[in-house]
Amino acid sequence: MDPYDTGGMGGTPVMRNAMPNDKSDRVEYGFTAGKTLWVPGGWNAQKPELSFYEGTIWYRQYFDIEKVQQGKRYFIYVGAANYIATVSCNGKRLGKHEGGFTPFCYEITNCIRDNGNFVIIGVNNSRGADYIPSKVADWFNHGGITREVKVVEVPATFINNYFIALDKATLHDKTKKIDVALEISGAKRPDKARIVIPELKINQEVAVNATGAIKFTVSAKNLQLWSPENPKLYTVTIEAGDDRISDEIGFRTIETKGKQILLNGNPVFLKGICLHDENPLRGDRANSVDDAKLVLGWAKELGCNFIRLAHYPHQENIVRLADKMGILLWEEIPLYWGIQWGNPEVLKKAKAQFSELIYRDYNRASSIIWSIANETAPIPDRNRFLAELADYVRSIDPTRLLSAACKKDQELDGHPDSVYTYNDPIMEKLDIISLNEYLGWYGGLPNECRNKSFKMGLDKPVIVSEFGGGALQGLHGDSLTRWTEEFQDYLYKESIGMFDKIDGLAGMTPWILADFMSPLRQLPGIQDGWNRKGLISEKGFKKKAFYTLQRYYLSK
Ligand code: GCU
């Protein structure tokens, strides 16, 4: 533990992994009597003395390569560490990464030996006003190395990135086109690369230019489109020099036409639910395939074909499992509530977090929407920041749709009007208008829902990205008794009736699938550190409203 984030005092940095040479030697900062933490895993859930710890903790792990291969290159890969990670290997500082939910790696080729290597990572989960998210968010600030760490070995020349997507202009053609972009790194570049998709009888060689960044298309006959009904994945192999990568990729198109969202050219209604990246039964970040199976199983049971992965990039296992199960996804970075919109450094951080997310999930068919903000006041600095971010996101990924969870124009004065209007300036830059609306929970009562209507400033599809209310599972009473399952169920019935009338409603993601941890929710006996708006309790028990939403989705 390093609560003051000193990294070791008096010139004995922790990352040197110093050991006492004899009984008189003073080694005050090291790992000799350190505790053990599981990786992946937030530290708060692992030890009672760490349950609310915010600060730095240093991790050390030894690893052997057995035989370092001449000409090979080696990297330390971290799936995520919340919030700032300082990475070193064999005492050499490699770099510092900011952002709690996206993967990063550092090269260790020049500082490893065959055996007895050690990696030391310092993770600091303190919150910061110029961070993303900033100091206050309605979720638990799980600290630590929350996703897996790997040592990666690649040939001297390797495939650093590959982006593969169906060319939407050929959707209706018998012979479709697949756009491929490769980035090949290394001193000596191969003069050619190859893409192989055996099931499509594709085996195409392409020339590699001096920059190593190449774009080309391949033709595909009899291609089965990926969809929730038929989540078809193809094995795609890419070869360049001595490197060879295989991935399971689905091919689909996503676009909008007026007020419709078109998946593979057909209108789709997104029967969704919001989700935090937490296994509520463990009270920790989700970090395994089993965690992904648990929550996606609940979503499937609810009748969903869509999930909003709120409010930050979730673990990669859930995106890859959604590909297999045929569940569409909304992904976002945590530009949430009060961000330092006027600080250019924060815009740089937003671009970095978004590019790390896009580079990770570009080839995932399930991911269809990038959202650039959640409940952010439309002040000039924020409008400029988000407009530039929207352009940036489209520049690196023109294949997906953009949205943001916005509030109605009347946000600051409660719910006086019977018509809610939406003219947030950022909506110009979005493909989909998304709105969070809590009438009946934050202000008003459920019986006011029916006499409300909605007027959008633009002719675009609408997603209700949040609505709902809290209930303690097992607490029962009449439908006007707050915190009972009956109140939450009544609120769902009236909310669905209100939103179902929206002209151009293309989907909804009620807040939220399962109760989740939040320091903002302390009501004794009801919340006790949990946000209770889940349709399922943190013990896995369904509340009445789960079945109301399930019936609505089955009727759609
Ligand atoms: C907000 C916010 C969520 C929050 C929820 C709530 O709209 O987007 O992160 O948890 O409402 O109040 O429970």
XYZ file of C-alpha atoms and ligand atoms in Angstrom:
569
model
C 0.000 0.000 0.000
C 1.269 3.501 -0.896
C -1.532 5.861 0.138
C 0.559 8.988 -0.469
C 1.678 7.689 -3.871
C 5.382 8.254 -3.159
C 6.595 5.133 -4.979
C 9.099 4.641 -2.155
C 11.085 7.246 -0.219
C 14.714 8.245 0.071
C 15.809 7.029 -3.307
C 14.666 3.477 -2.827
C 11.888 3.241 -5.405
C 9.575 0.301 -5.018
C 10.044 -0.584 -8.667
C 13.679 -1.559 -7.958
C 12.374 -4.580 -6.015
C 15.188 -4.121 -3.464
C 15.902 -6.908 -0.932
C 17.919 -6.613 2.316
C 21.470 -7.884 1.757
C 22.036 -8.562 5.457
C 20.376 -8.107 8.837
C 21.487 -4.445 9.080
C 20.329 -3.451 5.615
C 17.392 -0.999 5.559
C 14.901 -1.862 2.849
C 11.750 -0.007 3.864
C 9.872 -0.120 0.564
C 9.654 -3.537 -1.038
C 7.590 -6.696 -1.303
C 9.265 -8.904 1.296
C 6.304 -8.983 3.677
C 3.714 -7.854 1.142
C 0.188 -9.195 0.980
C -1.144 -11.217 -1.954
C -3.844 -9.892 -4.305
C -5.591 -11.813 -7.047
C -5.118 -10.485 -10.620
C -7.484 -9.873 -12.313
C -9.581 -8.398 -9.553
C -10.319 -5.097 -7.862
C -8.549 -4.812 -4.506
C -11.569 -3.425 -2.652
C -13.410 -6.755 -2.803
C -10.381 -8.805 -1.738
C -9.458 -7.550 1.726
C -11.572 -5.828 4.428
C -8.837 -3.235 5.047
C -9.005 -2.315 1.357
C -12.805 -2.131 1.023
C -12.818 1.680 0.609
C -9.099 2.180 -0.149
C -8.351 4.900 -2.703
C -4.687 5.488 -3.441
C -1.765 3.499 -4.863
C -0.975 -0.175 -4.458
C 2.148 -1.752 -5.957
C 1.949 -5.217 -7.522
C 4.899 -7.470 -8.304
C 4.919 -10.731 -10.251
C 7.878 -12.883 -11.338
C 7.854 -14.573 -14.709
C 10.131 -16.772 -16.795
C 10.492 -16.729 -20.572
C 12.532 -19.925 -20.459
C 14.408 -18.987 -23.634
C 14.339 -15.419 -24.954
C 14.203 -15.884 -28.740
C 16.608 -13.728 -30.725
C 14.641 -11.495 -33.125
C 11.388 -11.900 -31.222
C 9.718 -8.956 -29.453
C 8.068 -9.066 -26.030
C 5.348 -6.933 -24.449
C 3.541 -6.680 -21.132
C -0.215 -6.431 -21.883
C -2.710 -5.171 -19.253
C -6.452 -5.628 -19.962
C -7.319 -2.725 -17.626
C -6.049 -1.083 -14.443
C -8.117 1.548 -12.648
C -7.155 4.394 -12.825
C -3.473 5.268 -13.414
C -0.903 2.450 -13.885
C 2.886 2.900 -13.712
C 4.530 -0.115 -15.342
C 8.113 -1.309 -14.898
C 10.002 -4.509 -15.723
C 13.217 -5.693 -14.064
C 13.521 -2.281 -12.442
C 13.155 -0.323 -15.709
C 10.235 2.144 -15.799
C 8.302 1.559 -19.028
C 5.533 4.140 -18.826
C 2.360 5.381 -17.238
C -1.181 4.738 -18.535
C -4.270 6.768 -17.600
C -7.797 5.365 -17.963
C -9.441 2.643 -15.932
C -11.206 0.518 -18.552
C -9.107 0.021 -21.698
C -6.137 -2.224 -22.544
C -2.541 -1.073 -22.971
C 0.903 -2.602 -23.417
C 4.587 -1.748 -23.056
C 7.536 -3.338 -24.860
C 9.998 -5.252 -22.647
C 12.219 -6.739 -25.392
C 15.306 -4.877 -24.217
C 15.007 -5.539 -20.498
C 14.154 -9.226 -20.109
C 16.286 -12.303 -19.453
C 15.429 -16.001 -19.731
C 14.264 -16.415 -16.124
C 13.648 -14.507 -12.937
C 12.078 -11.483 -14.568
C 9.743 -9.335 -12.484
C 7.053 -6.862 -13.487
C 6.051 -4.182 -10.996
C 2.898 -2.157 -11.609
C 1.735 0.681 -9.357
C -2.005 1.350 -9.639
C -3.601 4.516 -8.263
C -7.404 4.654 -8.177
C -7.650 8.142 -6.647
C -10.345 10.204 -8.375
C -9.411 13.461 -10.073
C -11.232 16.578 -11.315
C -9.404 16.392 -14.682
C -9.876 12.621 -15.050
C -12.420 10.668 -17.139
C -14.682 10.057 -15.190
C -14.086 12.983 -12.858
C -14.521 12.984 -9.075
C -18.179 11.954 -8.707
C -19.854 9.021 -10.435
C -22.736 6.807 -9.411
C -20.711 3.614 -9.290
C -18.057 2.042 -7.058
C -14.471 3.045 -7.792
C -13.014 -0.486 -7.866
C -9.217 -0.016 -7.809
C -6.495 -2.278 -9.090
C -5.533 -4.495 -12.004
C -9.129 -5.399 -12.783
C -8.466 -7.417 -15.953
C -5.816 -9.923 -16.984
C -2.082 -9.289 -17.494
C -0.155 -11.178 -20.206
C 3.389 -11.426 -21.525
C 3.089 -11.350 -25.329
C 5.764 -12.671 -27.707
C 5.619 -11.673 -31.390
C 8.001 -12.035 -34.369
C 10.309 -9.093 -35.129
C 7.791 -8.037 -37.777
C 4.219 -8.459 -36.605
C 0.615 -7.527 -37.332
C 0.004 -4.657 -34.927
C -3.630 -3.958 -35.895
C -6.251 -5.294 -38.247
C -9.649 -3.734 -39.022
C -12.097 -5.870 -40.993
C -15.662 -4.869 -41.905
C -18.304 -5.481 -44.547
C -18.527 -2.630 -47.070
C -22.116 -1.463 -46.459
C -22.412 -0.265 -50.082
C -22.301 -3.918 -51.211
C -24.913 -5.173 -48.714
C -27.444 -5.989 -51.445
C -24.921 -7.338 -53.938
C -24.565 -11.044 -54.608
C -20.789 -10.628 -54.317
C -20.092 -8.504 -51.260
C -16.917 -6.604 -50.435
C -14.973 -6.841 -47.166
C -12.767 -3.857 -46.313
C -9.461 -4.775 -44.674
C -6.941 -2.426 -43.048
C -3.672 -3.790 -41.655
C -0.875 -2.132 -39.699
C 2.336 -4.134 -39.788
C 5.135 -3.132 -37.402
C 8.791 -4.020 -37.450
C 12.117 -2.920 -38.887
C 12.041 -5.309 -41.852
C 8.608 -5.297 -43.478
C 7.466 -8.291 -45.497
C 6.662 -7.443 -49.097
C 3.301 -9.177 -48.838
C 0.521 -10.189 -46.449
C -2.292 -12.705 -46.797
C -5.920 -12.957 -45.596
C -7.612 -16.358 -45.462
C -11.327 -16.980 -44.799
C -11.698 -20.678 -45.654
C -15.519 -20.823 -45.420
C -15.748 -18.052 -48.020
C -13.018 -19.574 -50.188
C -10.958 -16.398 -49.693
C -7.186 -16.712 -49.804
C -5.805 -13.403 -51.007
C -2.259 -12.094 -51.024
C -1.581 -8.334 -50.974
C 1.526 -6.218 -51.346
C 2.781 -4.459 -48.230
C 4.096 -0.941 -48.768
C 6.965 0.746 -46.958
C 4.735 2.228 -44.261
C 3.267 -1.143 -43.286
C -0.227 0.390 -43.278
C -2.295 -1.137 -46.070
C -5.963 -1.068 -47.063
C -7.609 -3.392 -49.558
C -10.881 -5.228 -50.202
C -11.676 -8.871 -50.768
C -14.789 -10.206 -52.547
C -17.118 -12.585 -50.751
C -19.780 -14.789 -52.358
C -22.558 -16.506 -50.334
C -21.604 -14.575 -47.215
C -23.943 -15.220 -44.247
C -24.655 -11.922 -42.499
C -24.240 -11.755 -38.718
C -27.464 -10.959 -36.795
C -29.074 -11.676 -33.413
C -31.118 -14.386 -35.126
C -28.042 -15.866 -36.843
C -24.799 -14.738 -35.117
C -22.612 -16.227 -37.837
C -18.861 -15.893 -37.186
C -16.124 -16.695 -39.725
C -12.576 -17.756 -38.902
C -10.353 -15.084 -40.422
C -6.586 -15.613 -40.551
C -4.069 -12.925 -41.415
C -0.428 -13.677 -42.192
C 2.482 -11.279 -42.609
C 6.135 -12.334 -42.459
C 6.412 -14.849 -39.588
C 3.277 -13.516 -37.849
C -0.126 -15.176 -38.063
C -3.342 -14.118 -36.321
C -6.739 -15.830 -36.351
C -9.985 -14.263 -35.135
C -13.720 -15.080 -35.235
C -15.445 -12.237 -37.095
C -19.103 -11.534 -37.973
C -20.086 -9.429 -40.963
C -23.060 -7.052 -40.763
C -24.002 -3.469 -41.561
C -25.557 -0.884 -39.244
C -26.996 2.424 -40.402
C -29.951 4.751 -39.914
C -32.648 5.830 -42.366
C -34.907 8.608 -41.095
C -36.209 7.416 -37.757
C -35.152 3.793 -38.298
C -32.045 1.871 -37.296
C -31.223 -0.661 -40.043
C -29.282 -3.842 -39.277
C -28.286 -5.466 -42.569
C -30.771 -3.115 -44.250
C -33.724 -4.195 -42.071
C -35.357 -2.039 -39.364
C -34.495 -3.322 -35.879
C -36.076 -2.477 -32.501
C -33.410 -2.552 -29.796
C -34.905 -4.419 -26.829
C -32.217 -3.510 -24.369
C -31.098 -3.052 -20.807
C -28.294 -1.097 -19.134
C -25.468 -2.922 -17.394
C -22.479 -2.044 -15.186
C -19.286 -4.122 -15.551
C -19.712 -5.767 -12.156
C -20.560 -9.266 -10.973
C -23.023 -8.270 -8.218
C -22.795 -11.692 -6.592
C -19.078 -11.071 -5.967
C -19.266 -7.311 -5.476
C -16.330 -6.826 -7.835
C -15.608 -5.894 -11.416
C -16.593 -8.582 -13.925
C -13.411 -10.127 -15.306
C -14.115 -13.594 -16.711
C -16.083 -15.501 -19.315
C -18.233 -16.908 -16.485
C -19.093 -13.366 -15.353
C -20.039 -12.520 -18.943
C -22.168 -15.680 -19.213
C -24.014 -14.776 -15.997
C -25.125 -11.294 -17.065
C -25.704 -12.090 -20.747
C -27.800 -15.075 -19.620
C -29.963 -12.737 -17.529
C -30.293 -10.309 -20.474
C -31.326 -13.127 -22.823
C -33.903 -14.319 -20.282
C -35.282 -10.779 -20.149
C -35.862 -10.970 -23.922
C -33.058 -8.560 -24.896
C -31.296 -8.309 -28.246
C -29.329 -5.234 -27.062
C -27.296 -4.087 -24.037
C -25.962 -0.662 -23.102
C -22.531 -1.320 -21.563
C -22.616 1.647 -19.162
C -20.682 3.903 -18.431
C -17.204 2.807 -19.538
C -15.663 0.028 -21.704
C -16.574 -3.364 -20.215
C -14.328 -6.439 -20.165
C -13.558 -7.842 -23.614
C -15.035 -11.250 -22.703
C -18.521 -9.747 -22.746
C -18.094 -8.254 -26.236
C -16.743 -11.517 -27.634
C -19.534 -13.509 -25.969
C -22.137 -11.064 -27.320
C -20.705 -11.781 -30.796
C -21.344 -15.480 -30.222
C -24.809 -15.052 -28.652
C -26.085 -12.437 -31.112
C -26.577 -9.536 -28.682
C -26.075 -5.994 -30.026
C -24.056 -3.573 -27.902
C -23.795 0.148 -27.086
C -20.324 1.054 -25.803
C -19.053 4.267 -24.206
C -16.202 5.915 -22.357
C -17.021 7.607 -19.002
C -17.611 11.212 -20.155
C -20.129 11.366 -17.373
C -21.720 14.354 -15.559
C -19.127 17.062 -14.642
C -16.058 16.765 -16.914
C -13.433 19.518 -17.319
C -14.698 20.334 -20.816
C -12.479 23.420 -21.189
C -9.247 21.527 -20.482
C -7.476 20.447 -23.712
C -5.620 17.731 -21.769
C -8.979 16.135 -20.936
C -9.972 16.088 -24.614
C -6.676 14.303 -25.363
C -7.520 11.749 -22.660
C -10.988 11.225 -24.132
C -9.487 10.612 -27.579
C -6.948 8.184 -26.113
C -9.594 6.223 -24.185
C -11.880 6.095 -27.214
C -9.134 4.965 -29.612
C -8.079 2.238 -27.172
C -11.719 1.063 -27.038
C -12.151 1.166 -30.837
C -8.826 -0.573 -31.483
C -9.955 -3.335 -29.102
C -13.509 -3.836 -30.410
C -13.435 -2.705 -34.047
C -13.822 -6.283 -35.325
C -16.744 -7.159 -33.030
C -20.030 -7.409 -34.988
C -22.104 -7.060 -31.786
C -20.795 -3.541 -31.096
C -22.940 -1.123 -33.133
C -23.043 2.186 -31.234
C -20.327 4.418 -29.748
C -21.720 6.842 -27.184
C -19.747 9.983 -26.449
C -21.367 11.278 -23.242
C -23.845 10.627 -20.443
C -26.008 13.367 -18.906
C -23.737 16.315 -19.629
C -25.055 19.891 -19.464
C -25.091 21.570 -22.928
C -22.661 24.402 -22.033
C -20.453 25.860 -24.815
C -17.203 24.133 -23.704
C -18.980 20.759 -23.593
C -20.579 21.298 -26.998
C -17.188 22.111 -28.549
C -15.466 19.185 -26.769
C -18.076 16.618 -27.832
C -18.325 17.930 -31.400
C -14.564 17.489 -31.820
C -14.682 14.070 -30.139
C -17.538 12.977 -32.435
C -15.483 13.924 -35.515
C -12.469 12.091 -34.082
C -14.417 8.900 -33.346
C -15.928 8.889 -36.848
C -12.467 9.444 -38.342
C -11.144 6.215 -36.831
C -14.351 4.222 -37.177
C -16.840 5.371 -39.845
C -18.694 2.032 -39.704
C -20.633 2.451 -36.441
C -23.371 4.811 -35.202
C -22.811 7.644 -32.745
C -25.065 8.575 -29.865
C -25.018 10.195 -26.413
C -27.401 9.928 -23.444
C -28.982 13.407 -23.263
C -31.569 15.158 -21.104
C -34.703 17.061 -22.124
C -34.567 20.843 -22.629
C -36.696 21.299 -19.481
C -34.157 19.412 -17.341
C -33.527 22.164 -14.838
C -37.126 23.033 -14.062
C -38.600 19.634 -13.283
C -41.517 18.341 -15.258
C -43.875 21.278 -15.878
C -44.699 20.738 -19.537
C -46.798 17.982 -21.027
C -44.476 17.990 -24.072
C -40.785 17.251 -23.458
C -38.545 18.757 -26.131
C -35.034 17.755 -27.215
C -32.806 20.327 -28.899
C -29.403 19.553 -27.367
C -26.868 21.049 -29.862
C -24.733 17.897 -29.779
C -27.571 15.940 -31.431
C -26.517 17.430 -34.794
C -23.383 15.277 -34.581
C -25.198 12.087 -33.606
C -26.878 9.362 -35.654
C -29.243 8.444 -32.820
C -30.978 10.696 -30.274
C -30.810 9.018 -26.856
C -32.566 10.302 -23.759
C -32.458 9.557 -20.042
C -35.845 10.280 -18.426
C -36.769 9.492 -14.824
C -40.232 11.059 -14.491
C -41.949 9.165 -11.685
C -38.725 8.538 -9.803
C -36.733 11.797 -9.804
C -39.719 14.150 -9.612
C -43.381 13.371 -10.117
C -45.074 10.020 -9.646
C -45.705 7.233 -12.169
C -49.298 8.346 -12.734
C -48.005 11.501 -14.478
C -46.304 9.510 -17.238
C -49.321 8.922 -19.436
C -50.017 12.598 -20.105
C -46.495 13.349 -21.327
C -45.357 13.356 -24.955
C -42.025 13.950 -26.701
C -40.889 16.268 -29.478
C -37.488 15.714 -31.057
C -35.696 18.574 -32.771
C -34.289 16.273 -35.474
C -35.589 13.481 -37.706
C -33.462 10.685 -36.235
C -34.084 7.355 -34.460
C -34.685 7.625 -30.688
C -33.397 5.333 -27.947
C -34.553 5.762 -24.360
C -31.129 5.156 -22.814
C -32.301 5.251 -19.187
C -35.443 5.148 -17.076
C -36.374 3.249 -13.920
C -36.485 3.380 -10.152
C -35.198 1.670 -7.037
C -36.662 -1.304 -5.196
C -35.278 -3.475 -2.433
C -35.861 -7.029 -3.639
C -38.366 -8.730 -1.330
C -39.806 -5.465 0.027
C -43.521 -5.449 -0.810
C -46.359 -2.939 -0.384
C -48.824 -0.952 -2.494
C -47.735 0.626 -5.772
C -47.246 4.069 -4.226
C -44.963 2.907 -1.432
C -41.449 3.966 -2.468
C -38.709 1.269 -2.540
C -41.162 -1.628 -2.886
C -41.074 -3.975 -5.847
C -44.667 -2.875 -6.537
C -43.687 0.805 -6.882
C -40.827 -0.091 -9.275
C -43.192 -2.342 -11.280
C -45.865 0.394 -11.488
C -43.169 2.862 -12.615
C -42.074 0.436 -15.358
C -45.644 -0.059 -16.576
C -46.322 3.701 -16.754
C -42.869 4.545 -18.200
C -43.178 1.961 -20.973
C -46.638 3.354 -21.784
C -45.131 6.846 -22.005
C -42.100 5.950 -24.143
C -43.928 3.527 -26.429
C -45.731 6.544 -27.954
C -42.480 8.268 -29.052
C -42.491 8.776 -32.815
C -39.298 7.113 -34.000
C -38.699 4.989 -30.892
C -36.037 2.538 -32.082
C -35.125 0.996 -28.760
C -34.732 1.318 -25.029
C -32.250 0.349 -22.317
C -33.950 0.748 -18.920
C -31.706 1.431 -15.930
C -30.564 -1.313 -14.998
C -30.255 -5.119 -15.190
C -28.822 -5.703 -11.693
C -28.300 -3.760 -8.452
C -24.771 -2.361 -8.386
C -22.385 -0.903 -5.816
C -22.330 2.875 -5.406
C -20.997 5.060 -2.567
C -23.713 7.588 -3.524
C -26.442 5.206 -2.316
C -26.289 4.960 1.481
C -29.951 4.831 2.595
C -29.739 2.454 5.601
C -31.783 -0.701 5.347
C -32.637 -0.043 1.712
C -29.474 0.840 -0.238
C -26.510 0.281 2.142
C -24.023 1.186 -0.602
C -26.027 -0.331 -3.478
C -27.987 1.403 -6.232
C -31.282 -0.541 -6.126
C -32.610 0.257 -9.639
C -31.723 -3.252 -10.803
C -34.395 -5.635 -12.066
C -32.331 -8.300 -10.317
C -30.898 -8.018 -6.786
C -27.217 -8.358 -5.957
C -28.060 -11.893 -4.807
C -29.474 -12.794 -8.207
C -33.200 -12.638 -7.308
C -35.578 -11.078 -9.883
C -37.957 -8.287 -8.934
C -41.538 -7.898 -10.257
C -40.569 -5.272 -12.846
C -38.274 -7.842 -14.542
C -41.354 -9.720 -15.736
C -43.182 -6.546 -16.813
C -40.293 -5.580 -19.095
C -39.960 -9.201 -20.292
C -43.640 -9.224 -21.305
C -43.206 -5.917 -23.184
C -40.187 -7.255 -25.098
C -41.933 -10.506 -25.928
C -44.799 -8.424 -27.358
C -42.488 -6.363 -29.626
C -28.289 8.612 -13.986
C -26.952 8.041 -14.420
C -26.712 6.664 -13.867
C -27.257 6.611 -12.456
C -28.752 6.661 -12.572
C -29.398 6.720 -11.187
O -29.041 8.925 -15.059
O -26.762 8.002 -15.831
O -25.310 6.417 -13.878
O -26.857 5.434 -11.783
O -29.191 7.814 -13.276
O -29.733 7.823 -10.757
O -29.519 5.654 -10.575
